[in-house]
mmCIF file of C-alpha atoms in Angstrom:
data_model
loop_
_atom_site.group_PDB
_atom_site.id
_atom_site.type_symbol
_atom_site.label_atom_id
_atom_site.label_comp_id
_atom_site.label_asym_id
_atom_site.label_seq_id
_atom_site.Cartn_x
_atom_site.Cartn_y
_atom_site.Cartn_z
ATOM 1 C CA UNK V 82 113.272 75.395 97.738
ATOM 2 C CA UNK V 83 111.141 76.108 101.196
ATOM 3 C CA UNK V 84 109.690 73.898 103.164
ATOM 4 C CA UNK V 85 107.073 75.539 105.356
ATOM 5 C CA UNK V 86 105.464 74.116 108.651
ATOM 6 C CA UNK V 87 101.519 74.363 108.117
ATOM 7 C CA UNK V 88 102.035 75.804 105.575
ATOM 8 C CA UNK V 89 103.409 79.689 106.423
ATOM 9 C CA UNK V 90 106.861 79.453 108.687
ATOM 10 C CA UNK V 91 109.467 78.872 106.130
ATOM 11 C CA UNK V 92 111.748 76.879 108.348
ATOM 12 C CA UNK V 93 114.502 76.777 106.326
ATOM 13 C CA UNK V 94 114.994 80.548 105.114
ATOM 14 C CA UNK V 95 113.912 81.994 108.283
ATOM 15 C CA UNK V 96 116.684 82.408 110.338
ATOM 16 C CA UNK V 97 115.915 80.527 114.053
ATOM 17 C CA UNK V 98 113.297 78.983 112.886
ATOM 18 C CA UNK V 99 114.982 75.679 112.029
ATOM 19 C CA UNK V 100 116.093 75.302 115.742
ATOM 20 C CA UNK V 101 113.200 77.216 117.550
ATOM 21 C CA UNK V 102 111.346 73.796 116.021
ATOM 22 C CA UNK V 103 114.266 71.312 116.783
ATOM 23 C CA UNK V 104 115.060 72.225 120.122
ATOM 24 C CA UNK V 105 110.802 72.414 120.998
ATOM 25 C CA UNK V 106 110.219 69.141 119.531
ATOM 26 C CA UNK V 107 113.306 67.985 122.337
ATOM 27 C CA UNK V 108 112.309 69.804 124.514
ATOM 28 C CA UNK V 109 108.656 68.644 124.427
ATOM 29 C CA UNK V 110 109.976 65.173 124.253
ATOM 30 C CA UNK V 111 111.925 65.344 127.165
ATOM 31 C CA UNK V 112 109.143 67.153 129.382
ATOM 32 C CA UNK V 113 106.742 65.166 128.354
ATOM 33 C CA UNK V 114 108.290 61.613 128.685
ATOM 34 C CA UNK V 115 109.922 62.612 132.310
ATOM 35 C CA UNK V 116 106.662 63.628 133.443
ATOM 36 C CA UNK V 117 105.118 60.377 132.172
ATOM 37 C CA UNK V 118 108.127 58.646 133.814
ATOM 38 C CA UNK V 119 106.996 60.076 137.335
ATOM 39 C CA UNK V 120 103.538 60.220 137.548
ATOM 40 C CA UNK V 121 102.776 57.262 134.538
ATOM 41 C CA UNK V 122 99.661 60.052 133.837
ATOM 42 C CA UNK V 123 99.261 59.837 130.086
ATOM 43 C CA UNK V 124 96.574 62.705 129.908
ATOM 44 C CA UNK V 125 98.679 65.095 131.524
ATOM 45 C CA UNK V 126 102.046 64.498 130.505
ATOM 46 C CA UNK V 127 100.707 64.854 126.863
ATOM 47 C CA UNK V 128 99.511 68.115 128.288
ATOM 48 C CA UNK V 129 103.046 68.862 129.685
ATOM 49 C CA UNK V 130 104.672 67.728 126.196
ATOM 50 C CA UNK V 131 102.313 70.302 123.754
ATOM 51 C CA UNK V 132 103.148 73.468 127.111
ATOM 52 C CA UNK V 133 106.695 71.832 127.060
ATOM 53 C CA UNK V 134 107.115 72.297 123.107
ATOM 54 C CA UNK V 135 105.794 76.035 123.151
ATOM 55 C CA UNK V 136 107.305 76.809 125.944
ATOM 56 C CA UNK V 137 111.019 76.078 124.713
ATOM 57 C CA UNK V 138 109.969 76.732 121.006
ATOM 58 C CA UNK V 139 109.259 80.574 122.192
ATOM 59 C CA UNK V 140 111.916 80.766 124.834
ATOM 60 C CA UNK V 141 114.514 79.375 122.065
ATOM 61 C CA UNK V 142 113.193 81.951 119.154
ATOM 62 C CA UNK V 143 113.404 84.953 121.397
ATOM 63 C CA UNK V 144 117.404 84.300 122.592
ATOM 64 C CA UNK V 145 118.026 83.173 118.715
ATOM 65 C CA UNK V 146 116.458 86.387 117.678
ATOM 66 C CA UNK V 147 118.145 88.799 120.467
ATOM 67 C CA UNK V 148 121.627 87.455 119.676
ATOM 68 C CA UNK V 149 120.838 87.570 115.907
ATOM 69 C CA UNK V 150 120.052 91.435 116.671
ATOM 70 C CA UNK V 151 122.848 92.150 118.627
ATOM 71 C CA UNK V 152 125.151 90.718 115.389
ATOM 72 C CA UNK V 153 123.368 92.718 113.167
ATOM 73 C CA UNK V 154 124.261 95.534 115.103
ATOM 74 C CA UNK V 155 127.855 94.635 115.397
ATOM 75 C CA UNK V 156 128.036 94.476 111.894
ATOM 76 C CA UNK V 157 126.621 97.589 110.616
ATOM 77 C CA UNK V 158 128.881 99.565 113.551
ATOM 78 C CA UNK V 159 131.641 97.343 111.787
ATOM 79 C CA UNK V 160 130.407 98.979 108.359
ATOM 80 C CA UNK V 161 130.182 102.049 109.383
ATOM 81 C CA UNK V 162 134.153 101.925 111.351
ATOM 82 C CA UNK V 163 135.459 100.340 108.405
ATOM 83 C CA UNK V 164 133.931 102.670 106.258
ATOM 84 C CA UNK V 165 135.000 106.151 108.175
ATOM 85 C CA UNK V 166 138.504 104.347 108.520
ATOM 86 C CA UNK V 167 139.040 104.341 104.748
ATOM 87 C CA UNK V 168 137.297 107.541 104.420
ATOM 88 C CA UNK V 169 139.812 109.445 106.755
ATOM 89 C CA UNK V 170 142.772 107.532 106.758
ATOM 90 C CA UNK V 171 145.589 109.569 106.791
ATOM 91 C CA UNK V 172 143.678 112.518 107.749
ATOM 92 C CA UNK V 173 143.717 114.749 110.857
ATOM 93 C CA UNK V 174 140.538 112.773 111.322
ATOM 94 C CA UNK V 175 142.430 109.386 111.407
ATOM 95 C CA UNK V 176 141.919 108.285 114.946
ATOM 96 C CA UNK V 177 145.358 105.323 114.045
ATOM 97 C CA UNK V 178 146.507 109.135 113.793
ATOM 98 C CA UNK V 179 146.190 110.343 117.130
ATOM 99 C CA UNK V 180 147.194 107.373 118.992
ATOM 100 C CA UNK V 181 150.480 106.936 117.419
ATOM 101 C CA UNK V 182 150.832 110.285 117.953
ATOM 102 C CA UNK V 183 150.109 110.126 121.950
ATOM 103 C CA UNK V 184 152.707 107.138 121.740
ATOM 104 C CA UNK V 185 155.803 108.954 120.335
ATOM 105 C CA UNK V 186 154.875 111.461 122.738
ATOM 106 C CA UNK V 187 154.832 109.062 125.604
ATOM 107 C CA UNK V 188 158.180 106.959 124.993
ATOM 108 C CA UNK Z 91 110.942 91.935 91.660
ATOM 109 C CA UNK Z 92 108.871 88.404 92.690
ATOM 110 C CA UNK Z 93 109.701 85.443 91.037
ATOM 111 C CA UNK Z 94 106.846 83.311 89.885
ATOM 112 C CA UNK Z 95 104.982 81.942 92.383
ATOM 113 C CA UNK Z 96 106.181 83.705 94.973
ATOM 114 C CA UNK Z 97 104.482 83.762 98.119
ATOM 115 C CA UNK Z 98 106.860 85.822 100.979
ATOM 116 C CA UNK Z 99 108.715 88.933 101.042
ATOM 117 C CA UNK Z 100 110.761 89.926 98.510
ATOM 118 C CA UNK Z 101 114.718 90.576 99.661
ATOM 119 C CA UNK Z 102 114.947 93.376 101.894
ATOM 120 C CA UNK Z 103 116.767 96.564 100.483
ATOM 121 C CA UNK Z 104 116.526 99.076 103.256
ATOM 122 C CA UNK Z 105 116.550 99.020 107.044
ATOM 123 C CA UNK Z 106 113.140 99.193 107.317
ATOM 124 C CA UNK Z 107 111.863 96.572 104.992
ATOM 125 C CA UNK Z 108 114.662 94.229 107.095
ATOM 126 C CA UNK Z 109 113.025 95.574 109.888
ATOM 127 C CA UNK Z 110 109.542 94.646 108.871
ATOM 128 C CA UNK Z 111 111.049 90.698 107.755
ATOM 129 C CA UNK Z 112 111.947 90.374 111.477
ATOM 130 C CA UNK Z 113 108.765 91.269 112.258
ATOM 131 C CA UNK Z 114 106.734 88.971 110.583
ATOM 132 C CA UNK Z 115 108.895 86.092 111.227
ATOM 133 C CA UNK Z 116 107.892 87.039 114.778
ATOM 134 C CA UNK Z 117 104.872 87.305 114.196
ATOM 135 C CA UNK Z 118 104.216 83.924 111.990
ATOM 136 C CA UNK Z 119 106.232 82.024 115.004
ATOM 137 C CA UNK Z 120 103.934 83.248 117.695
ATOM 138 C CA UNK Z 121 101.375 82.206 115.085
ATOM 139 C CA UNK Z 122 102.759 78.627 114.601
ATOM 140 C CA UNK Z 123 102.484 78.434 118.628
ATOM 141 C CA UNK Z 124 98.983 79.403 118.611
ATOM 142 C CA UNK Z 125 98.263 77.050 115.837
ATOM 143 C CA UNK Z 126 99.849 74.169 117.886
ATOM 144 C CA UNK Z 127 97.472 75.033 121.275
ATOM 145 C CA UNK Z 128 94.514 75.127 118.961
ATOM 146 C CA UNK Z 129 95.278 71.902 117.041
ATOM 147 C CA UNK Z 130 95.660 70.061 120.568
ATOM 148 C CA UNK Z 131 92.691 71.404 122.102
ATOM 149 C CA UNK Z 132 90.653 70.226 119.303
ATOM 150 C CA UNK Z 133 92.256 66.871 119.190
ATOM 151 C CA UNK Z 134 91.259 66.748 123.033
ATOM 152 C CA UNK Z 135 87.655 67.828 121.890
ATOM 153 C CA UNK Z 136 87.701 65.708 119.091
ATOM 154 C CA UNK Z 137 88.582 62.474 121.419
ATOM 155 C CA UNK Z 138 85.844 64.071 124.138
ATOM 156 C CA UNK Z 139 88.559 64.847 126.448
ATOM 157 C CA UNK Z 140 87.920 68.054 127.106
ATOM 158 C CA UNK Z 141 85.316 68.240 129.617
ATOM 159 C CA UNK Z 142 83.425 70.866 131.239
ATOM 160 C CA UNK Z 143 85.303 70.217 134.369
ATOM 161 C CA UNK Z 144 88.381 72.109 132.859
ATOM 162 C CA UNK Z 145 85.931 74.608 130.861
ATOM 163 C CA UNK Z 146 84.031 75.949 133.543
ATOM 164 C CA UNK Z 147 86.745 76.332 135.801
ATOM 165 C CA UNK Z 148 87.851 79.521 137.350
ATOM 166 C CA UNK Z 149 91.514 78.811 136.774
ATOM 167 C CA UNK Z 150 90.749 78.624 132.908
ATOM 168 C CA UNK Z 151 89.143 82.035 132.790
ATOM 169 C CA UNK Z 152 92.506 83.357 134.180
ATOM 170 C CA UNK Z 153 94.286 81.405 131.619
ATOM 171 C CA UNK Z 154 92.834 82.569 128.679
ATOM 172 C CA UNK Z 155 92.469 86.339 129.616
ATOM 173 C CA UNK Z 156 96.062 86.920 130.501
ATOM 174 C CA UNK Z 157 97.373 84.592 127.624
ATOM 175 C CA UNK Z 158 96.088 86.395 124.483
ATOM 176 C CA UNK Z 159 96.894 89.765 126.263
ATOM 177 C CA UNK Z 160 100.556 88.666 126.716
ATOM 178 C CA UNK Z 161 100.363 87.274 123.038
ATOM 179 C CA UNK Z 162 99.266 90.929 121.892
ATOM 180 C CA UNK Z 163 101.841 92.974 123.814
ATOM 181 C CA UNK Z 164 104.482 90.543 122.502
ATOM 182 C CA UNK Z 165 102.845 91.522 118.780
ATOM 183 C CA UNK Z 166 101.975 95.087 119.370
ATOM 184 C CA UNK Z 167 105.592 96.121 121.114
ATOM 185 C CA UNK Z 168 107.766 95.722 117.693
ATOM 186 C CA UNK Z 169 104.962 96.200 115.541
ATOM 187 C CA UNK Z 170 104.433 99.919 117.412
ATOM 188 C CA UNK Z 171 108.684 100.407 117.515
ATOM 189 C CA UNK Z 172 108.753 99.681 113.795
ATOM 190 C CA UNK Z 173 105.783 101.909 112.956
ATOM 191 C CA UNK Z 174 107.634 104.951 115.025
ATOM 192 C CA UNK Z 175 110.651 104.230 113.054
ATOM 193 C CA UNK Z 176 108.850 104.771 109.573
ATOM 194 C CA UNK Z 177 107.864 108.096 110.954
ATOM 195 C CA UNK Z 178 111.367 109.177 112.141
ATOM 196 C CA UNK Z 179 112.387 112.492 110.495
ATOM 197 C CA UNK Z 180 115.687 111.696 109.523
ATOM 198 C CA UNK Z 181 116.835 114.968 106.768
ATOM 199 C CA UNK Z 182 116.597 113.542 103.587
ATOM 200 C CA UNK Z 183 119.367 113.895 101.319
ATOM 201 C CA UNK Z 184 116.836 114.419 98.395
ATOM 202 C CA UNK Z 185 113.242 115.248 98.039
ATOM 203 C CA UNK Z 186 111.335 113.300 95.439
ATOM 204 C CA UNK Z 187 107.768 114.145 93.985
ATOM 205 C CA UNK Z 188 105.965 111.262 92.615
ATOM 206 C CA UNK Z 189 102.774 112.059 90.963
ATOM 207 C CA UNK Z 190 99.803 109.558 89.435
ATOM 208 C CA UNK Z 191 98.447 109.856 86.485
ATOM 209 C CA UNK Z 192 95.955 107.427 84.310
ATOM 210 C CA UNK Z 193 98.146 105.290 83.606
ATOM 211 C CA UNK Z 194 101.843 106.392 84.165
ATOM 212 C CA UNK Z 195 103.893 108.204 87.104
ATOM 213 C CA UNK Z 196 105.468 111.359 86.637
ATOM 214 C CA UNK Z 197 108.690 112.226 88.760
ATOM 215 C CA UNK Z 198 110.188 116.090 89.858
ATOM 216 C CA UNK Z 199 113.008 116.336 91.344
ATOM 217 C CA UNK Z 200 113.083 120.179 92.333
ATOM 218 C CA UNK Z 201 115.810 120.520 95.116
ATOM 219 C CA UNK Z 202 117.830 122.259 92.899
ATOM 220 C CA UNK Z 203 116.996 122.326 89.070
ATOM 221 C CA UNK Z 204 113.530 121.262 87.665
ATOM 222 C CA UNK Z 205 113.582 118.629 86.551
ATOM 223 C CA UNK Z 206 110.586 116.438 85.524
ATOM 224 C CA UNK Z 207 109.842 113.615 83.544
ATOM 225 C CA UNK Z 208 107.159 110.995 82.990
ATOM 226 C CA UNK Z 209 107.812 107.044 83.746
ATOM 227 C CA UNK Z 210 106.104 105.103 81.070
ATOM 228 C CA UNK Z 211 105.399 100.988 81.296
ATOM 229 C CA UNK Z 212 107.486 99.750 77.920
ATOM 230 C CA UNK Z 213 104.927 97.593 75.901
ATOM 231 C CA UNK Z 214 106.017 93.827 76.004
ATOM 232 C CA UNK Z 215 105.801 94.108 72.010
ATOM 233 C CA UNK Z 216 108.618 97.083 72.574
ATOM 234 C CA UNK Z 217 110.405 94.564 75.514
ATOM 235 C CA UNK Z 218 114.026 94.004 74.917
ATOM 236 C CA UNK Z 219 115.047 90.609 75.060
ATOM 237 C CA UNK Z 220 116.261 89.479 78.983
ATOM 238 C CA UNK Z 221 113.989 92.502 80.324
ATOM 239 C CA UNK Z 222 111.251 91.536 82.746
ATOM 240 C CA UNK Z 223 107.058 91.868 81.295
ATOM 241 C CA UNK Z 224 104.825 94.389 82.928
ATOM 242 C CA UNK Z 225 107.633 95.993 84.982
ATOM 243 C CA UNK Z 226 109.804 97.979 82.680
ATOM 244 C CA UNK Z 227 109.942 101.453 82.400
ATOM 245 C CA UNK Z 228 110.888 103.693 80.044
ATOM 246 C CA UNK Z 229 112.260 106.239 82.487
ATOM 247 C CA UNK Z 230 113.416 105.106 86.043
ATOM 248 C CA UNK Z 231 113.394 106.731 89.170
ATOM 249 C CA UNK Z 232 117.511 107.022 90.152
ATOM 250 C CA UNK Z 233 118.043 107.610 93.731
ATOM 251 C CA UNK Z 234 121.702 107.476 95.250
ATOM 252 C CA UNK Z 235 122.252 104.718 97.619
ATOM 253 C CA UNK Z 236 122.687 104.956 101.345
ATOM 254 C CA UNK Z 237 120.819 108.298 101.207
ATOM 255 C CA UNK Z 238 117.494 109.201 102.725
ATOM 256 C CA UNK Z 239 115.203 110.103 100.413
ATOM 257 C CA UNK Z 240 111.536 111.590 100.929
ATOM 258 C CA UNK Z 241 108.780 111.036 98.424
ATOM 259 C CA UNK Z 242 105.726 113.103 98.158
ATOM 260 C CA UNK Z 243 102.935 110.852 96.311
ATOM 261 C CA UNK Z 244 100.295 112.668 94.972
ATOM 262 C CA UNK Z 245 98.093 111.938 91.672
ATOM 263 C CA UNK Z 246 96.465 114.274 89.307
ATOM 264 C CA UNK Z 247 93.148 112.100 88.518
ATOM 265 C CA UNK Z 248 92.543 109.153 90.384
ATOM 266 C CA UNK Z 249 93.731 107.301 93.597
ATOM 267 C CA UNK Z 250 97.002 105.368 92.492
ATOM 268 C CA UNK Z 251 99.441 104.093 95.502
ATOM 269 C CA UNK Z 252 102.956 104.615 94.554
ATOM 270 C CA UNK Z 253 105.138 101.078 96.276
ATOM 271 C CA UNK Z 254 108.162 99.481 95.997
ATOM 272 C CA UNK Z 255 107.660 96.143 97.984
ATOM 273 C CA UNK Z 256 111.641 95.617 98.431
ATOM 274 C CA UNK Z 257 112.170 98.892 99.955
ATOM 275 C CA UNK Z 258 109.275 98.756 102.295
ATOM 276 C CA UNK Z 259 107.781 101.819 100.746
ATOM 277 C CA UNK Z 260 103.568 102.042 99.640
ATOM 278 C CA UNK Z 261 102.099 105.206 99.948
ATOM 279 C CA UNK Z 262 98.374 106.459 98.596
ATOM 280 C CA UNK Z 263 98.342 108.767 95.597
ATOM 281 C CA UNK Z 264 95.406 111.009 96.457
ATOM 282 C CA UNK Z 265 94.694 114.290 94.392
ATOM 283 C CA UNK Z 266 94.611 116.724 96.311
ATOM 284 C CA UNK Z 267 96.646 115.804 98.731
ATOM 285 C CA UNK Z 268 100.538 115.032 99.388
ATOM 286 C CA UNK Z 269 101.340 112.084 101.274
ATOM 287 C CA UNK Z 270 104.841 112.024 102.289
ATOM 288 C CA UNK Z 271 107.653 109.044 102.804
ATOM 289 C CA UNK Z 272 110.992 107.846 102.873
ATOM 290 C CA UNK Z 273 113.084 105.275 102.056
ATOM 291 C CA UNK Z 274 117.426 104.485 102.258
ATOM 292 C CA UNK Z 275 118.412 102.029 99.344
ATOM 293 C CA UNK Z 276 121.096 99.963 101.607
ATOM 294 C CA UNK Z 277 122.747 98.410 98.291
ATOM 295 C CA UNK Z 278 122.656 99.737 94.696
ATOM 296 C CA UNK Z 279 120.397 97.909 92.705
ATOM 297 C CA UNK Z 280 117.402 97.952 90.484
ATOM 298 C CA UNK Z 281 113.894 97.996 92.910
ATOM 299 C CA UNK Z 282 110.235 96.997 91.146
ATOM 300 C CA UNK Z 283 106.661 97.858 92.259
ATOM 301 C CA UNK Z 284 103.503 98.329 90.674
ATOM 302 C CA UNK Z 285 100.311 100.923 91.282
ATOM 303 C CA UNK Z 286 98.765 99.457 93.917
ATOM 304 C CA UNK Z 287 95.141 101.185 94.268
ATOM 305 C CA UNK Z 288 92.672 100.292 91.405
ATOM 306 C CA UNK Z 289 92.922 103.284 89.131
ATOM 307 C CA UNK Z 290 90.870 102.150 85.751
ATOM 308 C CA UNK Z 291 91.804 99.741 82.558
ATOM 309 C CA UNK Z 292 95.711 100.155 82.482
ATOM 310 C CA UNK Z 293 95.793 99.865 86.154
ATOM 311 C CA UNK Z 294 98.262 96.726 86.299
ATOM 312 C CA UNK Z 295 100.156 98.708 83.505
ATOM 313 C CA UNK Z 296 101.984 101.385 85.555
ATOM 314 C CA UNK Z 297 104.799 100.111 87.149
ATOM 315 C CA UNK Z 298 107.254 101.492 89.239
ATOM 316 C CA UNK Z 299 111.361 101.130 88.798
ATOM 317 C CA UNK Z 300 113.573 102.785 91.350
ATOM 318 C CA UNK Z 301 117.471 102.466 90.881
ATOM 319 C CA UNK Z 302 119.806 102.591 93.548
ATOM 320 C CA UNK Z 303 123.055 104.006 92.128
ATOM 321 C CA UNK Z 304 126.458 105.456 94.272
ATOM 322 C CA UNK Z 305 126.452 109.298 94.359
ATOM 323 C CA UNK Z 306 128.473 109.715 91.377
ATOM 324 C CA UNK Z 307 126.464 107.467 89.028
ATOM 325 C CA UNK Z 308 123.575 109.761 90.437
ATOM 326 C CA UNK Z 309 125.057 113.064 89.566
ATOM 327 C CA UNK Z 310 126.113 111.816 86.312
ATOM 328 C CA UNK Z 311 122.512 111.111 85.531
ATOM 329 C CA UNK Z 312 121.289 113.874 86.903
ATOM 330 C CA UNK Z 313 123.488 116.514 84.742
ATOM 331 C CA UNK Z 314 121.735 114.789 81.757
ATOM 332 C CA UNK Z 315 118.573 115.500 82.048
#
């Protein structure tokens, strides 16, 4: 089951998206009430909370979203290691080969 | 295939359809940011708070000319990287010829026998029990995973578009003409997708059924036919 904000960003299936809203909607709060806090200007510090809650929404989603493409990457060069390590194990290939190899001959 | 009801994407099974997910999560949050400016300016219209002392103002017109061009080069930078990476020539493993007819496909694959054979909707009278309506086939395209594989769409009447939504793949049929594209199955599997350019009556009766199998399962198949 989805439950989608307006009624298109599937919050819960759409990785980020969950805390790109959470950490806005603090965010937002917290801009918003400590600029009300110092200058008691209700106009503008709802102005503040709405910047404050895009702002930190976007700035959340884009570090969520970097990270979560830098583990993607990981894992397919993870894939693709494990994968050639099975493939040539025991071969001339075998790179566990080699370096045992350059150890004997060391000691 | 979709579920009923389904309104998003269906699971991504190839780089580039995961690709194109990322994207349009990216693209429906800058969306749901946008939506949340215009909902509060409207609330301040709505509640005359908006005035023309902030609408007139020079500051504004800076505002919203540099805004909507940062929100477009923070849409058109992936969406350009992504459309680059669907034209990457990347030496297919196999070459596939997918051809249109009123109202079935027929598939060649040439690279090193001929062999051709048509793809047939099976009639939901003729359905087996468990098998999905509409999108059965009697003959399905097999494709060996984690291999590129080109497809040249072309059709021998009318426009048909050959697509397979979970591999990211819709190309135009056009007679006369071969339209090329390619696809890598990440994960075996059995991929749906249906004609999608209006080609007559039996239009929504032409499906497509791609199967992902490992190279063995593939050359198995392939010695049978």
């Amino acid at each position: 089951q989805s439950f989608k904000l307006l009624g298109f960003l599937d919050v819960k299936n759409v990785p980020c998206a969950r805390e790109s809203i959470l950490y806005g909607s603090l965010g937002s709060l917290v801009m918003g009430l400590g600029h009300f806090i110092a200058t008691s200007r209700v106009r503008r510090s709802c102005d503040v909370a709405v910047g404050g809650f895009i702002c930190t929404m976007l700035g959340y989603w884009f570090y969520c979203r970097y990270n979560l493409a830098q583990q993607r990457i990981r894992q397919r060069m993870l894939k693709e290691g494990m994968k050639n390590r099975i493939l040539f194990e025991g071969s001339y290939l075998d790179p566990e080969k080699e370096q045992t190899g350059r150890e004997r001959s060391d000691s | 295939m979709a579920n009923h009801s389904q309104f998003g994407f269906q699971d991504a099974s190839s780089p580039i359809m995961e690709e194109l997910v990322e994207f349009h999560d990216h693209a429906l949050m800058t969306a749901l940011a946008i939506c949340c400016l215009v909902l509060y300016l409207l609330t301040l219209m709505l509640n005359e708070k908006l005035t023309s002392n902030t609408v007139d103002a020079q500051e504004i017109e800076l505002v919203w000319t540099i805004l909507p061009a940062a929100v477009l080069i923070m849409l058109a930078l992936p969406s350009l990287q992504i459309l680059y990476m669907m034209d990457e020539i990347n030496e297919p493993h196999l070459t596939l010829k997918a051809i249109g007819h009123q109202w079935y496909w027929t598939y060649e694959y040439t690279d090193f026998k001929d062999l051709t054979f048509d793809s047939y909707m099976i009639q939901t009278t003729d359905l087996p029990l468990g098998h999905f309506r509409l999108l059965e086939v009697d003959h399905r395209v097999i494709v060996p995973m984690e291999s590129p594989v080109r497809v040249i769409v072309t059709a021998d009447d009318v426009l048909h578009s050959w697509a397979v939504p979970s591999l990211g793949v819709k190309t135009d049929a056009i007679p006369g003409r071969l339209n090329q594209t390619s696809f890598t199955a990440s994960r075996p599997g059995i991929f749906y997708g249906q004609c999608s350019e209006i080609c007559g009556a039996n239009h929504s009766f032409m499906p497509i059924v791609v199967e992902a199998a490992p190279l063995a399962n593939f050359e198995s198949w392939s010695s049978l036919l």
